[in-house]
Coordinates of C-alpha atoms in Angstrom, one line a residue:
M1 CA -0.1 0.1 -0.2
A2 CA 3.1 2.5 1.0
A3 CA 4.0 2.5 -2.9
A4 CA 0.8 2.5 -4.3
N5 CA -0.8 5.9 -5.6
P6 CA -2.7 7.4 -2.5
L7 CA -5.7 8.5 -4.5
E8 CA -5.7 4.8 -5.6
S9 CA -5.6 3.6 -2.1
L10 CA -8.2 5.9 -0.7
R11 CA -10.3 4.8 -3.7
E12 CA -9.9 1.5 -2.4
E13 CA -10.5 1.7 1.0
A14 CA -13.4 4.1 0.3
S15 CA -15.1 1.1 -1.9
C16 CA -17.4 -1.9 -1.4
S17 CA -16.0 -5.1 -1.2
I18 CA -19.2 -6.4 -2.9
C19 CA -19.9 -3.7 -5.7
L20 CA -16.1 -2.4 -6.2
D21 CA -17.8 1.3 -5.8
Y22 CA -17.6 4.2 -3.9
F23 CA -20.0 3.2 -0.8
T24 CA -23.5 4.3 -1.1
D25 CA -25.4 4.8 2.6
P26 CA -22.7 2.8 4.1
V27 CA -23.1 0.5 7.3
T28 CA -21.1 -1.0 9.6
T29 CA -21.5 -4.9 10.8
D30 CA -20.8 -6.6 14.5
C31 CA -17.3 -7.5 12.7
G32 CA -16.5 -3.7 11.9
H33 CA -16.5 -4.1 8.2
N34 CA -18.6 -1.7 6.1
F35 CA -20.7 -2.2 2.8
C36 CA -23.2 -0.4 0.9
R37 CA -26.4 -1.2 2.7
S38 CA -28.2 -2.3 -0.3
C39 CA -25.4 -4.6 -1.5
I40 CA -25.3 -6.5 2.3
T41 CA -28.8 -6.6 2.1
Q42 CA -29.4 -8.5 -1.0
A43 CA -26.1 -10.6 0.0
W44 CA -28.0 -11.8 3.1
E45 CA -31.7 -11.9 1.6
G46 CA -33.0 -15.5 1.9
R47 CA -30.0 -16.3 4.4
D48 CA -30.3 -17.9 8.1
P49 CA -30.4 -14.9 10.5
D50 CA -27.0 -15.8 11.8
S51 CA -25.3 -14.7 8.1
P52 CA -21.4 -14.6 7.6
C53 CA -19.9 -11.4 7.0
P54 CA -19.0 -11.3 3.0
Q55 CA -15.6 -10.1 3.5
C56 CA -14.2 -12.1 6.7
K57 CA -16.8 -14.9 7.0
K58 CA -17.4 -13.9 10.8
R59 CA -21.2 -14.3 11.4
S60 CA -23.5 -11.2 13.0
R61 CA -26.0 -12.1 15.2
N62 CA -29.3 -11.0 14.5
R63 CA -27.9 -8.8 11.4
N64 CA -27.0 -5.9 13.6
L65 CA -26.1 -3.0 10.7
R66 CA -25.0 0.7 12.2
S67 CA -25.1 3.8 9.5
N68 CA -21.7 4.7 9.3
R69 CA -22.3 9.0 8.7
Q70 CA -18.6 9.8 9.1
L71 CA -17.6 7.3 6.0
A72 CA -20.3 8.9 4.3
N73 CA -19.0 11.9 4.8
V74 CA -15.3 11.1 3.8
I75 CA -16.5 9.0 0.6
E76 CA -18.3 12.1 -0.5
I77 CA -15.0 14.2 0.1
A78 CA -13.1 11.3 -1.7
R79 CA -15.2 10.9 -4.7
K80 CA -15.0 15.1 -5.5
L81 CA -11.3 14.8 -5.0
S82 CA -11.3 11.5 -7.4
Q83 CA -13.7 13.6 -10.0
A84 CA -11.1 16.4 -9.3
C85 CA -7.8 14.4 -10.3
E86 CA -9.0 12.6 -13.2
R87 CA -10.3 15.9 -15.0
P88 CA -8.5 16.1 -18.1
K89 CA -5.9 18.4 -19.0
E90 CA -6.9 21.4 -20.9
E91 CA -5.9 21.2 -24.5
N92 CA -5.0 24.4 -25.2
R93 CA -2.4 24.5 -22.6
C94 CA 1.6 24.0 -23.2
E95 CA 2.6 20.5 -22.0
K96 CA 6.0 21.7 -20.8
H97 CA 4.7 25.1 -19.3
E98 CA 1.3 24.6 -18.0
E99 CA 0.4 28.0 -20.1
E100 CA -2.1 28.9 -22.2
L101 CA -1.3 28.4 -26.4
M102 CA -1.6 32.0 -27.5
L103 CA 1.3 32.2 -30.3
F104 CA 1.8 30.0 -33.5
C105 CA 5.6 29.4 -34.5
E106 CA 5.5 30.0 -38.1
L107 CA 8.8 27.7 -38.9
D108 CA 7.8 25.0 -36.8
Q109 CA 4.0 24.8 -37.4
R110 CA 2.8 24.6 -34.2
A111 CA 0.7 26.1 -31.7
I112 CA 3.2 27.6 -28.6
C113 CA 2.5 29.3 -25.0
G114 CA 4.4 32.6 -24.4
V115 CA 7.1 31.0 -22.3
C116 CA 8.1 29.1 -25.3
G117 CA 8.2 32.3 -27.5
R118 CA 10.7 33.6 -25.5
S119 CA 12.8 30.6 -25.2
R120 CA 15.9 29.5 -27.2
D121 CA 14.0 27.0 -29.1
H122 CA 11.7 29.8 -30.4
R123 CA 13.3 33.1 -29.9
S124 CA 14.6 33.4 -33.5
H125 CA 11.8 31.9 -35.0
P126 CA 8.3 33.9 -37.0
V127 CA 6.0 33.8 -34.2
I128 CA 2.7 35.2 -34.6
P129 CA -0.7 35.8 -32.6
M130 CA -2.9 32.1 -32.2
E131 CA -5.9 34.3 -33.9
E132 CA -4.1 35.2 -36.8
A133 CA -2.5 31.7 -37.4
E134 CA -6.2 30.4 -37.4
Q135 CA -7.4 33.0 -40.1
D136 CA -4.5 32.0 -42.3
Y137 CA -4.9 28.5 -42.3
K138 CA -8.6 28.7 -42.7
E139 CA -8.3 30.1 -45.5
K140 CA -5.7 27.7 -47.0
F141 CA -7.9 24.7 -45.6
K142 CA -10.8 26.1 -47.9
M143 CA -8.6 26.4 -50.6
H144 CA -7.6 22.6 -50.1
L145 CA -10.9 21.8 -49.2
E146 CA -12.5 23.2 -52.4
S147 CA -10.1 21.8 -54.9
L148 CA -10.1 17.9 -53.1
R149 CA -14.2 18.3 -53.3
K150 CA -13.9 18.8 -56.8
H151 CA -11.4 16.0 -56.8
G152 CA -13.8 13.9 -54.9
E153 CA -16.7 14.6 -57.3
A154 CA -14.5 14.0 -60.6
L155 CA -13.8 10.3 -58.9
L156 CA -17.5 9.9 -58.2
K157 CA -18.2 10.7 -61.5
F158 CA -15.9 8.7 -63.1
K159 CA -16.9 5.8 -60.7
S160 CA -20.4 6.3 -61.5
A161 CA -19.5 6.4 -65.3
E162 CA -17.2 3.4 -65.0
E163 CA -20.4 1.8 -63.0
K164 CA -22.5 2.4 -65.8
K165 CA -20.2 1.6 -68.5
A166 CA -20.0 -1.9 -67.1
E167 CA -23.8 -2.1 -66.3
E168 CA -24.3 -1.4 -70.1
L169 CA -21.5 -3.8 -71.0
R170 CA -22.9 -6.7 -68.7
S171 CA -26.6 -6.0 -70.7
E172 CA -25.3 -5.9 -74.1
A173 CA -23.1 -8.9 -73.9
Q174 CA -26.2 -11.0 -72.2
I175 CA -28.4 -9.4 -75.2
K176 CA -26.2 -10.8 -77.8
R177 CA -25.3 -14.1 -75.5
Q178 CA -29.0 -14.8 -75.9
K179 CA -29.4 -13.9 -79.4
V180 CA -26.3 -16.3 -80.3
E181 CA -27.8 -18.9 -78.7
S182 CA -31.3 -18.2 -80.3
E183 CA -29.6 -18.5 -83.4
F184 CA -27.8 -21.2 -82.8
E185 CA -30.7 -23.1 -81.3
E186 CA -32.2 -22.3 -84.7
L187 CA -29.8 -23.9 -87.0
L188 CA -29.4 -26.8 -84.6
Q189 CA -32.9 -27.2 -84.9
F190 CA -32.7 -26.5 -89.2
L191 CA -29.9 -29.2 -89.1
D192 CA -31.7 -31.7 -86.9
K193 CA -34.5 -31.6 -89.5
E194 CA -32.2 -31.6 -92.7
K195 CA -30.3 -34.9 -90.8
Q196 CA -33.8 -36.2 -90.2
F197 CA -35.1 -35.5 -94.0
L198 CA -31.8 -36.8 -95.5
L199 CA -31.8 -40.2 -93.0
S200 CA -35.5 -40.4 -94.0
K201 CA -35.0 -40.2 -97.6
L202 CA -31.6 -42.9 -97.1
E203 CA -33.6 -45.1 -95.5
E204 CA -36.0 -45.2 -98.3
E205 CA -34.0 -45.5 -101.1
E206 CA -32.0 -48.0 -99.2
K207 CA -35.4 -50.4 -99.4
Q208 CA -36.1 -49.7 -103.1
I209 CA -32.5 -51.1 -104.1
L210 CA -32.8 -54.2 -101.8
Q211 CA -36.2 -54.8 -102.7
R212 CA -35.1 -55.0 -106.5
I213 CA -32.1 -56.8 -105.3
G214 CA -34.0 -59.2 -104.1
E215 CA -36.1 -59.9 -106.8
N216 CA -33.2 -60.6 -109.0
V217 CA -32.2 -63.2 -106.3
S218 CA -35.8 -64.8 -106.5
Q219 CA -35.4 -64.7 -110.1
L220 CA -32.2 -66.1 -110.2
Q221 CA -33.3 -68.8 -107.5
E222 CA -35.7 -69.9 -109.9
Q223 CA -33.9 -70.7 -112.9
S224 CA -31.3 -72.2 -110.9
S225 CA -33.9 -74.6 -109.3
S226 CA -35.1 -75.6 -112.8
L227 CA -31.7 -75.6 -114.6
T228 CA -30.6 -78.3 -111.7
Q229 CA -33.9 -80.2 -112.1
L230 CA -32.9 -80.6 -115.8
I231 CA -29.3 -81.9 -115.2
S232 CA -30.5 -84.2 -113.2
E233 CA -32.6 -85.6 -115.1
I234 CA -30.5 -85.9 -118.3
E235 CA -27.9 -87.1 -116.1
K236 CA -30.3 -89.9 -114.9
K237 CA -31.3 -90.8 -118.5
S238 CA -27.7 -90.9 -120.2
Q239 CA -27.1 -93.9 -117.5
Q240 CA -30.5 -95.8 -119.1
P241 CA -30.4 -98.3 -121.5
A242 CA -30.5 -97.5 -125.1
A243 CA -34.5 -97.8 -125.5
E244 CA -35.4 -96.0 -122.0
L245 CA -32.5 -93.4 -123.2
L246 CA -33.8 -92.7 -126.7
K247 CA -37.2 -92.9 -125.5
D248 CA -38.8 -89.2 -125.6
V249 CA -35.4 -88.2 -126.8
K250 CA -36.8 -85.2 -129.0
D251 CA -38.9 -83.4 -126.1
T252 CA -35.7 -83.9 -123.8
L253 CA -33.6 -82.1 -126.4
R254 CA -36.4 -79.5 -127.1
R255 CA -36.4 -79.1 -123.4
C256 CA -32.5 -78.2 -123.7
Q257 CA -32.9 -75.7 -126.0
K258 CA -36.0 -74.1 -125.2
M259 CA -33.8 -73.8 -121.6
K260 CA -33.3 -69.9 -121.4
F261 CA -31.3 -67.5 -119.0
P262 CA -32.6 -64.2 -118.9
Q263 CA -30.1 -61.2 -117.6
P264 CA -31.6 -59.8 -114.6
E265 CA -32.1 -56.5 -114.3
V266 CA -28.8 -54.6 -113.2
V267 CA -29.6 -52.6 -109.7
S268 CA -27.5 -49.7 -109.4
T269 CA -26.0 -49.1 -105.8
D270 CA -25.3 -46.0 -106.0
L271 CA -27.5 -43.9 -103.1
K272 CA -28.6 -40.4 -104.9
T273 CA -29.9 -39.0 -101.6
G274 CA -25.6 -38.6 -101.1
F275 CA -25.8 -35.2 -103.2
K276 CA -27.8 -33.8 -100.1
L277 CA -24.7 -34.0 -98.0
S278 CA -23.0 -31.2 -100.5
Y279 CA -25.4 -28.8 -99.2
C280 CA -24.4 -29.8 -95.2
Q281 CA -21.1 -29.2 -96.4
Q282 CA -21.5 -25.7 -97.7
L283 CA -23.8 -24.9 -94.6
K284 CA -21.1 -26.2 -92.4
K285 CA -18.7 -23.7 -94.2
L286 CA -21.1 -21.2 -93.8
V287 CA -21.3 -21.2 -90.3
T288 CA -17.5 -21.5 -90.2
N289 CA -17.2 -18.4 -92.6
I290 CA -19.6 -16.7 -90.1
G291 CA -17.5 -17.5 -87.3
D292 CA -14.3 -16.3 -89.0
W293 CA -16.1 -13.1 -89.8
W294 CA -17.5 -12.3 -86.3
M295 CA -13.7 -12.9 -84.9
E296 CA -11.9 -10.6 -87.7
C297 CA -14.4 -8.7 -88.5
G298 CA -17.2 -8.0 -85.5
R299 CA -15.4 -6.7 -82.8
Y300 CA -13.0 -4.7 -85.0
G301 CA -15.8 -2.3 -85.8
V302 CA -15.5 1.4 -86.3
D303 CA -17.8 4.3 -86.3
V304 CA -16.4 5.9 -89.8
T305 CA -18.0 9.5 -90.8
L306 CA -17.7 11.4 -93.8
D307 CA -15.4 14.5 -93.9
P308 CA -17.6 17.2 -96.7
E309 CA -14.2 19.1 -96.5
T310 CA -12.9 16.4 -99.4
A311 CA -16.4 15.9 -101.3
H312 CA -16.7 16.9 -104.8
P313 CA -18.7 20.2 -105.4
K314 CA -21.5 17.6 -106.9
L315 CA -21.5 14.8 -104.3
I316 CA -24.3 15.5 -100.9
V317 CA -23.1 14.6 -97.9
S318 CA -26.0 14.0 -95.3
E319 CA -25.8 16.0 -91.9
D320 CA -24.9 12.9 -89.7
R321 CA -21.9 12.3 -92.3
K322 CA -23.2 9.0 -92.6
S323 CA -24.4 8.9 -96.6
V324 CA -23.1 10.7 -99.8
R325 CA -25.3 10.7 -103.1
R326 CA -24.3 12.8 -106.5
G327 CA -26.4 15.7 -107.2
D328 CA -27.3 17.2 -110.3
T329 CA -25.6 20.3 -109.6
K330 CA -22.8 21.7 -108.0
Q331 CA -23.1 22.8 -104.4
N332 CA -20.7 25.5 -104.8
P333 CA -18.4 24.5 -101.4
L334 CA -15.3 26.5 -100.7
D335 CA -12.7 25.2 -102.6
N336 CA -9.2 24.0 -100.5
L337 CA -6.7 21.8 -101.2
E338 CA -8.5 18.6 -99.5
R339 CA -11.4 18.6 -101.8
F340 CA -11.3 16.5 -105.1
D341 CA -12.7 18.8 -108.3
T342 CA -13.0 16.3 -110.8
E343 CA -14.3 12.7 -109.4
L344 CA -16.8 12.2 -107.5
C345 CA -15.3 11.0 -104.4
V346 CA -15.2 11.4 -100.7
L347 CA -12.7 10.1 -97.7
G348 CA -13.8 9.2 -94.3
C349 CA -13.0 11.7 -91.3
E350 CA -10.6 9.0 -89.7
G351 CA -7.5 8.3 -90.4
F352 CA -5.5 4.7 -89.5
T353 CA -1.9 4.0 -89.4
L354 CA -2.4 1.1 -86.7
G355 CA -4.5 -2.3 -85.9
R356 CA -7.4 -3.9 -87.3
H357 CA -10.6 -1.7 -88.5
Y358 CA -13.8 -2.6 -89.9
W359 CA -16.9 -0.6 -91.2
E360 CA -19.3 -1.3 -94.0
V361 CA -21.1 0.2 -96.8
E362 CA -25.0 0.0 -98.0
V363 CA -24.4 0.1 -101.7
G364 CA -27.8 -1.5 -102.6
D365 CA -29.1 -3.3 -105.5
D366 CA -27.6 -1.4 -108.4
P367 CA -24.7 0.2 -107.0
S368 CA -22.1 2.5 -109.3
C369 CA -19.3 3.0 -106.9
I370 CA -15.7 2.6 -105.9
L371 CA -14.7 1.3 -102.0
G372 CA -11.6 1.0 -100.2
V373 CA -9.2 2.8 -98.5
C374 CA -6.5 5.7 -99.5
K375 CA -3.3 7.1 -98.4
D376 CA -4.4 10.3 -96.6
S377 CA -1.5 12.1 -99.0
V378 CA -2.9 10.7 -102.3
G379 CA -3.8 14.2 -105.0
R380 CA -7.2 15.4 -105.2
K381 CA -6.9 17.7 -108.1
G382 CA -7.4 16.5 -111.7
K383 CA -8.1 13.2 -113.4
F384 CA -6.6 10.1 -111.6
K385 CA -7.7 6.4 -111.4
P386 CA -8.3 5.0 -107.8
S387 CA -6.3 2.0 -108.3
Y388 CA -3.6 -0.2 -106.5
G389 CA -0.3 1.5 -107.0
A390 CA -1.5 4.8 -107.1
G391 CA -2.1 5.2 -103.3
Y392 CA -5.6 3.4 -103.5
W393 CA -6.9 -0.4 -102.3
T394 CA -10.4 -0.3 -103.4
V395 CA -13.0 -2.6 -105.3
L396 CA -15.6 -1.3 -108.2
C397 CA -19.0 -2.2 -107.6
G398 CA -20.8 -1.9 -111.1
G399 CA -24.2 -3.1 -111.5
Q400 CA -24.0 -7.0 -110.7
R401 CA -20.1 -7.4 -111.5
F402 CA -17.4 -6.3 -108.7
W403 CA -13.7 -6.1 -110.1
A404 CA -10.7 -5.4 -107.9
L405 CA -8.8 -2.1 -108.9
T406 CA -5.5 -3.8 -109.5
S407 CA -3.4 -3.9 -112.5
P408 CA -4.9 -4.9 -114.4
E409 CA -8.3 -5.7 -112.9
I410 CA -9.7 -8.5 -111.7
Y411 CA -13.4 -9.8 -111.9
V412 CA -14.0 -10.8 -108.0
P413 CA -17.8 -12.6 -108.3
P414 CA -19.2 -13.0 -104.8
R415 CA -21.1 -15.8 -104.1
E416 CA -24.1 -13.8 -104.2
I417 CA -24.5 -9.9 -104.9
P418 CA -24.1 -8.1 -101.9
Q419 CA -26.3 -4.8 -100.7
T420 CA -23.6 -4.0 -98.0
V421 CA -20.2 -4.2 -98.3
G422 CA -17.7 -4.8 -95.0
I423 CA -14.3 -3.4 -95.4
L424 CA -12.0 -4.8 -92.8
L425 CA -7.9 -3.1 -92.9
D426 CA -5.4 -4.5 -90.8
C427 CA -2.4 -2.2 -91.0
E428 CA 0.2 -4.1 -89.5
A429 CA -0.5 -7.3 -91.8
G430 CA -0.6 -4.9 -94.8
K431 CA -4.3 -6.3 -95.8
V432 CA -7.5 -4.7 -96.9
S433 CA -10.0 -7.2 -97.0
F434 CA -13.7 -7.1 -98.6
Y435 CA -16.9 -9.0 -97.7
D436 CA -20.4 -9.7 -98.2
A437 CA -21.7 -8.5 -94.8
E438 CA -25.0 -9.9 -94.9
N439 CA -23.9 -13.5 -95.3
K440 CA -20.8 -12.9 -94.0
S441 CA -18.6 -14.3 -96.7
H442 CA -15.3 -13.1 -98.2
F443 CA -14.5 -12.4 -101.6
Y444 CA -11.3 -10.2 -102.3
T445 CA -8.3 -9.4 -100.3
F446 CA -5.5 -6.6 -101.2
T447 CA -2.0 -7.6 -99.8
D448 CA 0.8 -4.6 -99.4
T449 CA 2.8 -2.8 -97.1
F450 CA 1.3 0.3 -95.9
A451 CA 3.2 3.6 -94.7
G452 CA 1.6 6.5 -93.5
K453 CA -2.0 7.2 -92.7
L454 CA -5.0 5.5 -94.1
R455 CA -8.6 6.8 -94.8
P456 CA -11.5 5.2 -96.0
F457 CA -13.0 6.2 -99.7
L458 CA -15.8 6.3 -101.6
C459 CA -16.8 7.3 -105.1
N460 CA -20.3 7.4 -106.1
Q461 CA -21.5 7.8 -109.7
S462 CA -25.0 7.4 -108.4
E463 CA -28.3 9.4 -107.1
F464 CA -28.3 6.4 -104.7
P465 CA -27.1 7.5 -101.7
L466 CA -24.1 5.4 -100.5
R467 CA -24.6 4.9 -96.3
I468 CA -22.1 4.0 -94.2
C469 CA -23.8 1.3 -91.4
P470 CA -23.1 1.0 -87.8
V471 CA -21.2 -2.7 -87.5
P472 CA -22.4 -5.3 -85.0
A473 CA -19.9 -4.5 -82.5
L474 CA -21.2 -1.1 -82.4
K475 CA -25.0 -1.4 -82.7

């Protein structure tokens, strides 16, 4: 006890051994120990009259409890003393000198008291009153708060945009996933019907051929039986005496001469149903082409727009810059170095130097146009031919025919006449490929080494507009 904190010692002596808190209405038992009246009463409740003391276990007769008023007064003093000693130190006081913090050291950037300000540690430092420092730092905090709030708002907007983008992506992927599953389910149903049809036709044809073969076998069996019977009869007759052998010899010889062996009809075992399998092979190839197209083109779709500043004066570019057609008269646009002045051409706004890029152009039923890509540096003035070797990689669509503008031109008949042409530019591989965008089939590819920027190229001789369509990856 001697080494303990006096305040702690006082607290222990002034505490009830039952509730371990300051005595409340303290009472003394016969053995001289003190307890809260409520604590000892509750401890003795339901016990014998001679109940033991909770502290020393000595029994008290008749439970005699005496109020200890003097202890109660001491307890009140101890409680107040404890509260006074445990009151937290004022925050606005110097830990070293216990003086009020009234100054602010600008060098150390902390509050100090007047004694600190006169001390050797801060004597040479710039010191200002706390009120001035408070205003200065409030302004600084205000400035930083505005900047931090703006950054916070920007981060929240960006986070919201990214979350929205992710949700849109999930939604789009789910729609496309359902579409792929639906279309392939239809394709599987179609293939299953084709399979059942072909198997049924094959079975029917097999039965017909087997029936004809069976008829031939029956006919040959009958002929073999008749022949065997006649041979047996002649062999038997040949062993008989002359009188019996020559008896009815004329009839026997006549039967031998009349015995004929007609050749059965030759039955072809070629199954005609087999030609249908070629259709299945074509269908399989078509599915493969669709998969190749999706992998090669669908995911590289770009949003191409037309550049009116490059359009020939007779061309009319739509307001959304997605279509172009030939007009009856010149539009009188401002002339510039970028504009084509003799050929009815226009370039895309976008320029490509790296990567893969795919776009589609709707050409219609009876096109008269040239599509592809060209170097950004090609000449725009005077007569020229947009062909391979002059900085152009293009195909000519004329009516129902298509030519690759090589030197010389190459006729490239698509499997079907496309109404929408897909163009895939692969800068690194040096390829420009053309597709029928509707059935996803490929019909021509240029191979070259590209240098510099390449731009989409269109030339339209028709009043029917050429329209740049959104590709599946962008729809």
